[in-house]
C-alpha positions as a Python dict, from the first residue, in 0.01 Angstrom:
ca = {
    (1, 'M'): (0, 0, 0),
    (2, 'K'): (236, 300, 11),
    (3, 'Y'): (529, 72, -75),
    (4, 'H'): (354, -66, -383),
    (5, 'L'): (249, 284, -493),
    (6, 'L'): (606, 412, -453),
    (7, 'L'): (744, 111, -641),
    (8, 'A'): (496, 166, -925),
    (9, 'C'): (596, 532, -943),
    (10, 'L'): (966, 446, -955),
    (11, 'I'): (908, 189, -1231),
    (12, 'S'): (702, 440, -1425),
    (13, 'I'): (965, 713, -1387),
    (14, 'S'): (1240, 470, -1487),
    (15, 'A'): (1047, 353, -1794),
    (16, 'V'): (970, 705, -1903),
    (17, 'G'): (1330, 811, -1854),
    (18, 'Y'): (1457, 517, -2059),
    (19, 'A'): (1208, 552, -2346),
    (20, 'Q'): (1174, 928, -2356),
    (21, 'P'): (1367, 980, -2682),
    (22, 'D'): (1128, 738, -2855),
    (23, 'V'): (792, 823, -2696),
    (24, 'H'): (835, 1197, -2730),
    (25, 'E'): (630, 1306, -3027),
    (26, 'R'): (857, 1527, -3227),
    (27, 'T'): (720, 1834, -3393),
    (28, 'L'): (830, 1971, -3727),
    (29, 'A'): (1031, 2232, -3538),
    (30, 'D'): (1211, 1948, -3354),
    (31, 'Y'): (1309, 1784, -3681),
    (32, 'V'): (1432, 2113, -3825),
    (33, 'H'): (1634, 2179, -3510),
    (34, 'T'): (1797, 1834, -3509),
    (35, 'A'): (1865, 1811, -3883),
    (36, 'P'): (2229, 1710, -3949),
    (37, 'F'): (2281, 2016, -4168),
    (38, 'P'): (2167, 2380, -4136),
    (39, 'F'): (1794, 2403, -4202),
    (40, 'T'): (1540, 2673, -4121),
    (41, 'L'): (1165, 2702, -4147),
    (42, 'W'): (1001, 2971, -4354),
    (43, 'E'): (679, 3167, -4347),
    (44, 'K'): (362, 3043, -4513),
    (45, 'P'): (280, 3190, -4853),
    (46, 'D'): (157, 3547, -4847),
    (47, 'I'): (-208, 3490, -4946),
    (48, 'P'): (-446, 3787, -4909),
    (49, 'N'): (-766, 3725, -4713),
    (50, 'R'): (-1000, 3743, -5011),
    (51, 'I'): (-1242, 3462, -5096),
    (52, 'F'): (-1343, 3363, -5448),
    (53, 'N'): (-1593, 3077, -5457),
    (54, 'I'): (-1607, 2898, -5792),
    (55, 'V'): (-1987, 2882, -5766),
    (56, 'Q'): (-1993, 3261, -5809),
    (57, 'F'): (-1836, 3211, -6153),
    (58, 'G'): (-2091, 2955, -6274),
    (59, 'A'): (-1938, 2624, -6165),
    (60, 'K'): (-2182, 2339, -6097),
    (61, 'P'): (-2114, 2041, -5866),
    (62, 'D'): (-2314, 1784, -6062),
    (63, 'G'): (-2027, 1578, -6203),
    (64, 'Q'): (-2162, 1645, -6555),
    (65, 'T'): (-2088, 2010, -6622),
    (66, 'L'): (-1737, 2078, -6747),
    (67, 'N'): (-1623, 2354, -6513),
    (68, 'T'): (-1280, 2433, -6659),
    (69, 'K'): (-1353, 2788, -6769),
    (70, 'F'): (-1538, 2873, -6446),
    (71, 'I'): (-1257, 2751, -6220),
    (72, 'Q'): (-988, 2916, -6431),
    (73, 'Q'): (-1187, 3239, -6434),
    (74, 'A'): (-1206, 3232, -6055),
    (75, 'I'): (-828, 3183, -6036),
    (76, 'D'): (-752, 3457, -6288),
    (77, 'T'): (-995, 3703, -6126),
    (78, 'C'): (-846, 3633, -5786),
    (79, 'A'): (-495, 3687, -5923),
    (80, 'A'): (-597, 4013, -6092),
    (81, 'A'): (-730, 4136, -5759),
    (82, 'G'): (-390, 4077, -5598),
    (83, 'G'): (-446, 3721, -5483),
    (84, 'G'): (-662, 3533, -5238),
    (85, 'V'): (-831, 3200, -5174),
    (86, 'V'): (-1018, 3018, -5450),
    (87, 'V'): (-1264, 2786, -5277),
    (88, 'I'): (-1385, 2454, -5413),
    (89, 'P'): (-1691, 2380, -5195),
    (90, 'P'): (-1838, 2032, -5135),
    (91, 'G'): (-1953, 1867, -5455),
    (92, 'L'): (-1834, 1674, -5758),
    (93, 'W'): (-1660, 1923, -5986),
    (94, 'L'): (-1574, 1795, -6333),
    (95, 'T'): (-1300, 1997, -6499),
    (96, 'G'): (-1022, 2006, -6753),
    (97, 'P'): (-669, 2130, -6678),
    (98, 'I'): (-628, 2448, -6473),
    (99, 'E'): (-327, 2671, -6415),
    (100, 'L'): (-243, 2835, -6084),
    (101, 'R'): (-121, 3193, -6036),
    (102, 'S'): (95, 3369, -5778),
    (103, 'H'): (-56, 3459, -5441),
    (104, 'I'): (-334, 3204, -5492),
    (105, 'E'): (-451, 2939, -5248),
    (106, 'L'): (-666, 2669, -5408),
    (107, 'H'): (-871, 2539, -5116),
    (108, 'L'): (-1080, 2222, -5136),
    (109, 'D'): (-1339, 2193, -4861),
    (110, 'R'): (-1408, 1854, -4705),
    (111, 'G'): (-1655, 1684, -4936),
    (112, 'A'): (-1514, 1849, -5246),
    (113, 'M'): (-1387, 1628, -5528),
    (114, 'L'): (-1209, 1793, -5816),
    (115, 'L'): (-1250, 1534, -6092),
    (116, 'F'): (-1038, 1585, -6402),
    (117, 'T'): (-1214, 1474, -6714),
    (118, 'P'): (-1115, 1151, -6892),
    (119, 'D'): (-1186, 1332, -7222),
    (120, 'H'): (-829, 1378, -7346),
    (121, 'S'): (-933, 1633, -7608),
    (122, 'Q'): (-962, 1880, -7320),
    (123, 'Y'): (-585, 1856, -7254),
    (124, 'P'): (-396, 2070, -7508),
    (125, 'I'): (-37, 2012, -7615),
    (126, 'I'): (162, 2303, -7473),
    (127, 'Q'): (517, 2434, -7466),
    (128, 'P'): (585, 2534, -7105),
    (129, 'P'): (759, 2867, -7038),
    (130, 'R'): (1136, 2856, -7093),
    (131, 'S'): (1113, 2505, -7239),
    (132, 'S'): (1186, 2368, -7583),
    (133, 'S'): (973, 2059, -7523),
    (134, 'F'): (607, 1995, -7584),
    (135, 'V'): (394, 1827, -7317),
    (136, 'V'): (33, 1750, -7244),
    (137, 'A'): (-115, 2011, -7011),
    (138, 'S'): (-120, 1882, -6654),
    (139, 'P'): (-448, 1875, -6462),
    (140, 'I'): (-298, 2131, -6222),
    (141, 'S'): (11, 2331, -6321),
    (142, 'G'): (202, 2641, -6224),
    (143, 'Y'): (512, 2806, -6372),
    (144, 'D'): (743, 3068, -6218),
    (145, 'L'): (504, 3148, -5935),
    (146, 'E'): (549, 3295, -5587),
    (147, 'D'): (333, 3223, -5284),
    (148, 'V'): (104, 2948, -5406),
    (149, 'A'): (-90, 2690, -5205),
    (150, 'I'): (-320, 2391, -5242),
    (151, 'T'): (-500, 2316, -4917),
    (152, 'G'): (-807, 2160, -4761),
    (153, 'E'): (-950, 1815, -4696),
    (154, 'G'): (-1092, 1759, -5043),
    (155, 'I'): (-992, 1510, -5311),
    (156, 'I'): (-818, 1564, -5645),
    (157, 'D'): (-880, 1280, -5892),
    (158, 'G'): (-673, 1281, -6211),
    (159, 'S'): (-873, 1014, -6401),
    (160, 'G'): (-541, 842, -6453),
    (161, 'D'): (-704, 511, -6541),
    (162, 'S'): (-804, 666, -6874),
    (163, 'W'): (-434, 732, -6953),
    (164, 'R'): (-224, 452, -6808),
    (165, 'P'): (-132, 111, -6956),
    (166, 'V'): (-191, -190, -6731),
    (167, 'K'): (7, -512, -6707),
    (168, 'K'): (-205, -826, -6682),
    (169, 'E'): (27, -980, -6424),
    (170, 'K'): (-61, -706, -6175),
    (171, 'L'): (-438, -769, -6174),
    (172, 'T'): (-661, -1048, -6056),
    (173, 'A'): (-858, -1237, -6318),
    (174, 'A'): (-1173, -1049, -6223),
    (175, 'Q'): (-999, -711, -6244),
    (176, 'W'): (-850, -796, -6582),
    (177, 'K'): (-1190, -903, -6716),
    (178, 'A'): (-1348, -580, -6596),
    (179, 'L'): (-1068, -379, -6755),
    (180, 'L'): (-1116, -545, -7094),
    (181, 'Q'): (-1484, -454, -7085),
    (182, 'K'): (-1383, -88, -7095),
    (183, 'G'): (-1241, -132, -7445),
    (184, 'G'): (-881, -42, -7524),
    (185, 'V'): (-624, -254, -7705),
    (186, 'L'): (-385, -535, -7608),
    (187, 'V'): (-17, -587, -7695),
    (188, 'D'): (260, -835, -7614),
    (189, 'N'): (43, -1142, -7661),
    (190, 'G'): (-234, -994, -7455),
    (191, 'K'): (-15, -913, -7153),
    (192, 'I'): (-46, -532, -7159),
    (193, 'W'): (-362, -326, -7197),
    (194, 'W'): (-358, 24, -7343),
    (195, 'P'): (-657, 258, -7321),
    (196, 'S'): (-638, 339, -7695),
    (197, 'A'): (-450, 255, -8012),
    (198, 'E'): (-303, 607, -8004),
    (199, 'A'): (-158, 540, -7659),
    (200, 'R'): (-20, 206, -7771),
    (201, 'D'): (142, 348, -8085),
    (202, 'G'): (255, 679, -7937),
    (203, 'E'): (612, 579, -7858),
    (204, 'Q'): (686, 472, -8215),
    (205, 'Y'): (511, 780, -8353),
    (206, 'L'): (730, 1010, -8141),
    (207, 'K'): (1047, 832, -8255),
    (208, 'K'): (954, 890, -8619),
    (209, 'L'): (858, 1249, -8542),
    (210, 'K'): (1198, 1313, -8385),
    (211, 'Q'): (1373, 1162, -8685),
    (212, 'S'): (1175, 1373, -8932),
    (213, 'G'): (1406, 1673, -8883),
    (214, 'K'): (1128, 1926, -8934),
    (215, 'K'): (1048, 2211, -8700),
    (216, 'L'): (779, 2074, -8473),
    (217, 'T'): (462, 2242, -8353),
    (218, 'A'): (209, 2145, -8090),
    (219, 'A'): (-18, 2003, -8359),
    (220, 'D'): (251, 1750, -8455),
    (221, 'F'): (221, 1587, -8114),
    (222, 'L'): (-157, 1547, -8107),
    (223, 'P'): (-153, 1189, -8245),
    (224, 'A'): (64, 1089, -7948),
    (225, 'R'): (-135, 1277, -7683),
    (226, 'D'): (-277, 959, -7526),
    (227, 'Y'): (77, 824, -7487),
    (228, 'M'): (220, 1150, -7348),
    (229, 'R'): (64, 1118, -7006),
    (230, 'P'): (75, 1436, -6795),
    (231, 'Y'): (190, 1474, -6436),
    (232, 'M'): (-111, 1545, -6215),
    (233, 'V'): (16, 1839, -6008),
    (234, 'W'): (318, 1992, -6180),
    (235, 'L'): (482, 2305, -6039),
    (236, 'V'): (792, 2444, -6209),
    (237, 'R'): (1035, 2707, -6072),
    (238, 'C'): (793, 2821, -5803),
    (239, 'K'): (891, 2978, -5471),
    (240, 'N'): (713, 2934, -5140),
    (241, 'V'): (477, 2648, -5217),
    (242, 'W'): (243, 2509, -4951),
    (243, 'I'): (45, 2189, -5012),
    (244, 'E'): (-146, 2063, -4710),
    (245, 'G'): (-425, 1823, -4626),
    (246, 'V'): (-548, 1725, -4971),
    (247, 'T'): (-583, 1375, -5114),
    (248, 'L'): (-434, 1311, -5458),
    (249, 'K'): (-558, 1000, -5634),
    (250, 'N'): (-563, 821, -5968),
    (251, 'S'): (-295, 1028, -6139),
    (252, 'P'): (-202, 980, -6507),
    (253, 'K'): (168, 974, -6415),
    (254, 'F'): (344, 1119, -6106),
    (255, 'A'): (87, 1253, -5858),
    (256, 'L'): (282, 1549, -5714),
    (257, 'Y'): (588, 1675, -5901),
    (258, 'P'): (756, 2004, -5803),
    (259, 'N'): (1048, 2091, -6034),
    (260, 'Y'): (1320, 2336, -5923),
    (261, 'C'): (1096, 2491, -5663),
    (262, 'E'): (1220, 2663, -5346),
    (263, 'Q'): (1062, 2656, -5003),
    (264, 'V'): (816, 2374, -5060),
    (265, 'M'): (600, 2245, -4774),
    (266, 'I'): (411, 1919, -4839),
    (267, 'K'): (222, 1842, -4521),
    (268, 'D'): (-49, 1588, -4430),
    (269, 'V'): (-94, 1502, -4797),
    (270, 'K'): (-236, 1163, -4893),
    (271, 'V'): (-152, 1002, -5227),
    (272, 'N'): (-359, 706, -5338),
    (273, 'N'): (-260, 538, -5664),
    (274, 'E'): (-335, 172, -5727),
    (275, 'W'): (-24, -42, -5693),
    (276, 'W'): (-52, -141, -6061),
    (277, 'A'): (-59, 223, -6175),
    (278, 'Q'): (220, 239, -6434),
    (279, 'N'): (464, 524, -6351),
    (280, 'G'): (220, 622, -6078),
    (281, 'D'): (480, 774, -5846),
    (282, 'G'): (353, 939, -5531),
    (283, 'I'): (562, 1245, -5439),
    (284, 'D'): (859, 1318, -5665),
    (285, 'I'): (1091, 1614, -5613),
    (286, 'S'): (1305, 1710, -5912),
    (287, 'G'): (1562, 1970, -5819),
    (288, 'G'): (1504, 2254, -5577),
    (289, 'K'): (1602, 2390, -5237),
    (290, 'N'): (1445, 2380, -4893),
    (291, 'I'): (1186, 2104, -4928),
    (292, 'I'): (980, 1955, -4643),
    (293, 'I'): (763, 1644, -4675),
    (294, 'Y'): (590, 1594, -4342),
    (295, 'R'): (327, 1348, -4215),
    (296, 'C'): (232, 1228, -4562),
    (297, 'T'): (82, 890, -4652),
    (298, 'V'): (151, 734, -4990),
    (299, 'N'): (15, 440, -5188),
    (300, 'A'): (190, 436, -5524),
    (301, 'G'): (215, 234, -5843),
    (302, 'D'): (583, 323, -5870),
    (303, 'D'): (821, 503, -5632),
    (304, 'G'): (664, 635, -5314),
    (305, 'I'): (870, 941, -5213),
    (306, 'C'): (1143, 1006, -5467),
    (307, 'M'): (1428, 1255, -5509),
    (308, 'K'): (1552, 1340, -5860),
    (309, 'S'): (1784, 1600, -6009),
    (310, 'S'): (1900, 1723, -6345),
    (311, 'P'): (2159, 1995, -6412),
    (312, 'S'): (2086, 2292, -6191),
    (313, 'R'): (1966, 2629, -6308),
    (314, 'Y'): (2147, 2782, -6008),
    (315, 'A'): (2491, 2902, -6120),
    (316, 'D'): (2628, 2898, -5764),
    (317, 'S'): (2481, 2562, -5668),
    (318, 'S'): (2682, 2246, -5611),
    (319, 'A'): (2368, 2032, -5630),
    (320, 'A'): (2044, 2078, -5815),
    (321, 'L'): (1852, 1929, -5521),
    (322, 'Q'): (1951, 2014, -5167),
    (323, 'Q'): (1820, 2084, -4818),
    (324, 'V'): (1539, 1827, -4797),
    (325, 'L'): (1362, 1709, -4481),
    (326, 'I'): (1126, 1410, -4488),
    (327, 'A'): (965, 1309, -4158),
    (328, 'D'): (676, 1108, -4013),
    (329, 'C'): (569, 962, -4348),
    (330, 'I'): (419, 624, -4440),
    (331, 'V'): (452, 447, -4773),
    (332, 'Y'): (220, 147, -4798),
    (333, 'H'): (288, 37, -5155),
    (334, 'G'): (540, 138, -5418),
    (335, 'H'): (853, 29, -5597),
    (336, 'G'): (1043, 201, -5317),
    (337, 'G'): (958, 370, -4989),
    (338, 'F'): (1227, 639, -4998),
    (339, 'V'): (1397, 662, -5337),
    (340, 'I'): (1678, 858, -5499),
    (341, 'G'): (1703, 852, -5878),
    (342, 'S'): (1717, 737, -6137),
    (343, 'N'): (1829, 1071, -6285),
    (344, 'T'): (2082, 1224, -6045),
    (345, 'D'): (2298, 1410, -6298),
    (346, 'G'): (2228, 1747, -6137),
    (347, 'G'): (2361, 1630, -5801),
    (348, 'I'): (2183, 1577, -5468),
    (349, 'R'): (2304, 1664, -5119),
    (350, 'N'): (2178, 1729, -4768),
    (351, 'V'): (1871, 1507, -4746),
    (352, 'Y'): (1737, 1397, -4407),
    (353, 'V'): (1476, 1119, -4382),
    (354, 'T'): (1348, 1027, -4037),
    (355, 'N'): (1074, 837, -3853),
    (356, 'C'): (908, 676, -4154),
    (357, 'N'): (731, 344, -4214),
    (358, 'F'): (758, 142, -4536),
    (359, 'I'): (509, -142, -4568),
    (360, 'D'): (462, -384, -4859),
    (361, 'T'): (693, -185, -5087),
    (362, 'D'): (909, -361, -5345),
    (363, 'T'): (1221, -203, -5194),
    (364, 'G'): (1254, -7, -4872),
    (365, 'I'): (1536, 243, -4930),
    (366, 'R'): (1612, 252, -5302),
    (367, 'I'): (1912, 445, -5437),
    (368, 'K'): (1936, 403, -5816),
    (369, 'S'): (2104, 549, -6123),
    (370, 'R'): (2312, 444, -6422),
    (371, 'R'): (2589, 566, -6646),
    (372, 'G'): (2473, 864, -6850),
    (373, 'S'): (2218, 993, -6598),
    (374, 'G'): (2418, 981, -6276),
    (375, 'G'): (2580, 1249, -6064),
    (376, 'W'): (2723, 1322, -5720),
    (377, 'V'): (2480, 1219, -5444),
    (378, 'R'): (2619, 1279, -5097),
    (379, 'D'): (2545, 1377, -4737),
    (380, 'I'): (2227, 1171, -4709),
    (381, 'Y'): (2101, 1094, -4357),
    (382, 'I'): (1836, 828, -4297),
    (383, 'D'): (1729, 720, -3950),
    (384, 'R'): (1439, 570, -3755),
    (385, 'I'): (1301, 375, -4050),
    (386, 'Y'): (1069, 82, -3977),
    (387, 'M'): (990, -164, -4255),
    (388, 'H'): (759, -463, -4285),
    (389, 'D'): (706, -715, -4567),
    (390, 'I'): (949, -573, -4823),
    (391, 'A'): (934, -778, -5144),
    (392, 'N'): (1299, -736, -5249),
    (393, 'E'): (1583, -542, -5084),
    (394, 'A'): (1540, -352, -4760),
    (395, 'V'): (1830, -127, -4867),
    (396, 'L'): (1950, -105, -5227),
    (397, 'F'): (2226, 96, -5396),
    (398, 'D'): (2208, 24, -5769),
    (399, 'T'): (2421, 190, -6037),
    (400, 'Y'): (2282, -39, -6308),
    (401, 'Y'): (1920, 76, -6300),
    (402, 'E'): (1730, -90, -6585),
    (403, 'Q'): (2056, -243, -6707),
    (404, 'S'): (2222, -581, -6671),
    (405, 'S'): (2509, -551, -6425),
    (406, 'A'): (2642, -896, -6516),
    (407, 'S'): (2718, -798, -6875),
    (408, 'D'): (2873, -456, -6829),
    (409, 'T'): (3124, -461, -6542),
    (410, 'A'): (3425, -338, -6740),
    (411, 'A'): (3545, 2, -6623),
    (412, 'Q'): (3447, 299, -6836),
    (413, 'P'): (3575, 658, -6831),
    (414, 'V'): (3438, 864, -6544),
    (415, 'T'): (3222, 1154, -6663),
    (416, 'P'): (2998, 1408, -6488),
    (417, 'E'): (2712, 1163, -6558),
    (418, 'T'): (2877, 871, -6376),
    (419, 'P'): (2674, 774, -6066),
    (420, 'H'): (2866, 870, -5752),
    (421, 'F'): (2697, 765, -5427),
    (422, 'T'): (2893, 864, -5118),
    (423, 'D'): (2855, 969, -4754),
    (424, 'F'): (2527, 801, -4665),
    (425, 'H'): (2449, 762, -4295),
    (426, 'L'): (2180, 503, -4212),
    (427, 'S'): (2089, 434, -3851),
    (428, 'D'): (1807, 281, -3645),
    (429, 'I'): (1673, 80, -3938),
    (430, 'Q'): (1442, -203, -3828),
    (431, 'V'): (1317, -459, -4080),
    (432, 'S'): (1071, -743, -4033),
    (433, 'G'): (1057, -936, -4356),
    (434, 'A'): (1251, -866, -4675),
    (435, 'A'): (1397, -1083, -4949),
    (436, 'S'): (1744, -930, -4897),
    (437, 'A'): (1887, -709, -4626),
    (438, 'I'): (2138, -488, -4809),
    (439, 'V'): (2252, -493, -5171),
    (440, 'I'): (2514, -256, -5312),
    (441, 'R'): (2602, -268, -5682),
    (442, 'G'): (2868, -12, -5763),
    (443, 'L'): (3063, 49, -6081),
    (444, 'S'): (3418, -74, -6131),
    (445, 'E'): (3524, 282, -6218),
    (446, 'M'): (3316, 436, -5937),
    (447, 'P'): (3240, 214, -5637),
    (448, 'V'): (2964, 307, -5396),
    (449, 'E'): (3165, 447, -5106),
    (450, 'R'): (3153, 580, -4752),
    (451, 'I'): (2824, 421, -4646),
    (452, 'F'): (2778, 392, -4270),
    (453, 'F'): (2524, 154, -4115),
    (454, 'T'): (2451, 190, -3742),
    (455, 'D'): (2202, 30, -3500),
    (456, 'M'): (2014, -189, -3746),
    (457, 'H'): (1820, -511, -3697),
    (458, 'M'): (1687, -705, -3995),
    (459, 'Q'): (1495, -1029, -4036),
    (460, 'T'): (1527, -1127, -4401),
    (461, 'D'): (1542, -1424, -4637),
    (462, 'R'): (1897, -1348, -4747),
    (463, 'G'): (2184, -1146, -4605),
    (464, 'M'): (2376, -882, -4795),
    (465, 'Q'): (2574, -856, -5115),
    (466, 'L'): (2833, -582, -5175),
    (467, 'D'): (2979, -547, -5527),
    (468, 'Y'): (3231, -273, -5606),
    (469, 'A'): (3182, -110, -5267),
    (470, 'K'): (3446, 86, -5079),
    (471, 'D'): (3478, 216, -4724),
    (472, 'I'): (3159, 60, -4585),
    (473, 'A'): (3125, 32, -4206),
    (474, 'F'): (2880, -145, -3975),
    (475, 'R'): (2820, -66, -3608),
    (476, 'N'): (2575, -267, -3399),
    (477, 'V'): (2413, -424, -3704),
    (478, 'E'): (2234, -757, -3675),
    (479, 'I'): (2098, -938, -3980),
    (480, 'K'): (1909, -1263, -3935),
    (481, 'P'): (1876, -1427, -4277),
    (482, 'K'): (1690, -1753, -4329),
    (483, 'T'): (1973, -1878, -4548),
    (484, 'M'): (2349, -1829, -4538),
    (485, 'P'): (2588, -1672, -4622),
    (486, 'L'): (2535, -1363, -4415),
    (487, 'V'): (2767, -1153, -4634),
    (488, 'K'): (2894, -1185, -4991),
    (489, 'L'): (3164, -945, -5104),
    (490, 'W'): (3282, -907, -5460),
    (491, 'N'): (3554, -656, -5547),
    (492, 'A'): (3499, -483, -5215),
    (493, 'N'): (3761, -265, -5047),
    (494, 'E'): (3793, -124, -4696),
    (495, 'I'): (3487, -301, -4554),
    (496, 'D'): (3457, -292, -4175),
    (497, 'L'): (3248, -585, -4055),
    (498, 'T'): (3363, -573, -3693),
    (499, 'G'): (3032, -422, -3586),
    (500, 'L'): (2824, -685, -3766),
    (501, 'T'): (2683, -972, -3562),
    (502, 'F'): (2809, -1310, -3682),
    (503, 'S'): (2701, -1641, -3532),
    (504, 'S'): (2940, -1884, -3362),
    (505, 'Q'): (2880, -2142, -3635),
    (506, 'T'): (3169, -2258, -3851),
    (507, 'S'): (2952, -2279, -4163),
    (508, 'A'): (3022, -2025, -4437),
    (509, 'Q'): (2894, -1686, -4326),
    (510, 'L'): (3128, -1457, -4523),
    (511, 'I'): (3227, -1517, -4885),
    (512, 'I'): (3487, -1290, -5042),
    (513, 'S'): (3570, -1293, -5413),
    (514, 'G'): (3692, -1062, -5689),
    (515, 'P'): (4049, -950, -5759),
    (516, 'A'): (3987, -599, -5619),
    (517, 'S'): (3876, -725, -5275),
    (518, 'R'): (4110, -621, -4995),
    (519, 'H'): (4123, -482, -4643),
    (520, 'I'): (3817, -659, -4505),
    (521, 'R'): (3799, -613, -4130),
    (522, 'I'): (3629, -894, -3940),
    (523, 'P'): (3586, -981, -3571),
    (524, 'A'): (3882, -1175, -3430),
    (525, 'R'): (3641, -1429, -3278),
    (526, 'L'): (3492, -1527, -3615),
    (527, 'P'): (3575, -1899, -3672),
    (528, 'E'): (3813, -1979, -3955),
    (529, 'G'): (3557, -2199, -4126),
    (530, 'A'): (3307, -1916, -4138),
    (531, 'V'): (3511, -1729, -4401),
    (532, 'V'): (3538, -1851, -4759),
    (533, 'L'): (3798, -1692, -4985),
    (534, 'D'): (3744, -1752, -5354),
    (535, 'H'): (4098, -1787, -5495),
    (536, 'L'): (4227, -1519, -5260),
    (537, 'E'): (4496, -1529, -4992),
    (538, 'S'): (4374, -1428, -4649),
    (539, 'K'): (4684, -1226, -4568),
    (540, 'Q'): (4605, -995, -4860),
    (541, 'V'): (4240, -958, -4772),
    (542, 'L'): (4147, -1015, -4409),
    (543, 'I'): (4222, -801, -4108),
    (544, 'R'): (4109, -957, -3780),
    (545, 'E'): (4029, -711, -3502),
}
């Protein structure tokens, strides 16, 4: 008995010792400490301990009373008092757009639903501070604020279904029938539903308005209001933002969209947009510094968790978006699980994504841009990513976003807006089910370069395709495609495949083509028949190691 007990203890100790790095539940502090670039935590927003309940200002939780003025009055009164907590108690609170203030925490109790009205006349056309553009007022907005928070276990519903177009192909027959019963208009031979004729015609109206040459006012944009869908939670140039616990659902466009904000904590937030929600991104970050997205769950109609940048307002900054930590998140649906782009012209650097699950997304890791909206994206670290049932590519680098790569491969002059993806480090990526493992589509004038894949195992339909890629290395990477070849290279340079697992078969596993292909390192044991050179001489291309 003692022997068996001792043996069980030794096995248990051995198992724990072997698996400890994986079974240890890392805290946010652990992730900050192990980030591959300097990163520090910051204090929560400085919110005074004063309570302002919206009921005290006349708000009613009946789902019928429009509470916009009561909620805004509570926020403004709280701000005038020096800040505090504006409480949304349990109930169904119908409202129009509201604007946050500094030193305000908007707290939604469990059971509270903040329902933004589908009556679009309640959403004025505004010109945000320091902007030359006109937009539709967001359900929740904030500009140039300090110490602002949205917290609690309540729900924020943006009534996005009253704004968004819907593609017939994304619905079941029953869902499409129910949608048509709501009214609206159809276009493209009945394949796309718009909630109103104004929404359908808005794009053309705005083009004509732009061409008119007259000085525009907010009133000029009213006919296109239904088309100009607002972001649901839109915070611009704010510092020390804390969003925790809330559920964001049914957004008109992006659900949560901080722009050029500093010290942003997004923690335990749940985003729930239907997968057919057009432009229904989950969490999008556009520019900024020191961003944390932690333990969030996203269902999205477009990109799940997405990094964007446009030219920085920081004169001393080398990248408009930098110092980002994303950890312990799940994306269930979306065009991409973790996404960069498409606009990267402000530059992005120092992003760390770790311990995330992507399930049923179109693409797992999606890096995208195009000529004219690209920039320098570098020092990106992605590890411990676990994917299941990915519809397209598990990993995609695409410099032809929304363009045809086949028709535009001729080199063009390099400009500051040329996409430049470099120094990506991907490790411990596990994939069960994807159409393709890895696809890289670089530009002839700017290949995707210095991408390092380590400790990856993928079960996919197809292997990988690298076009205009340079200095790509694989270490302990195993891809099990249902169909060969395992690797297709086209105009690829300095590709190290020695750490990629090839089979012992002599059938074609590696196909190399393109006049710019050279210096492809392959395992010495790889059979001769496993390599196909398309009008290339092996001595110019292959290096066996």
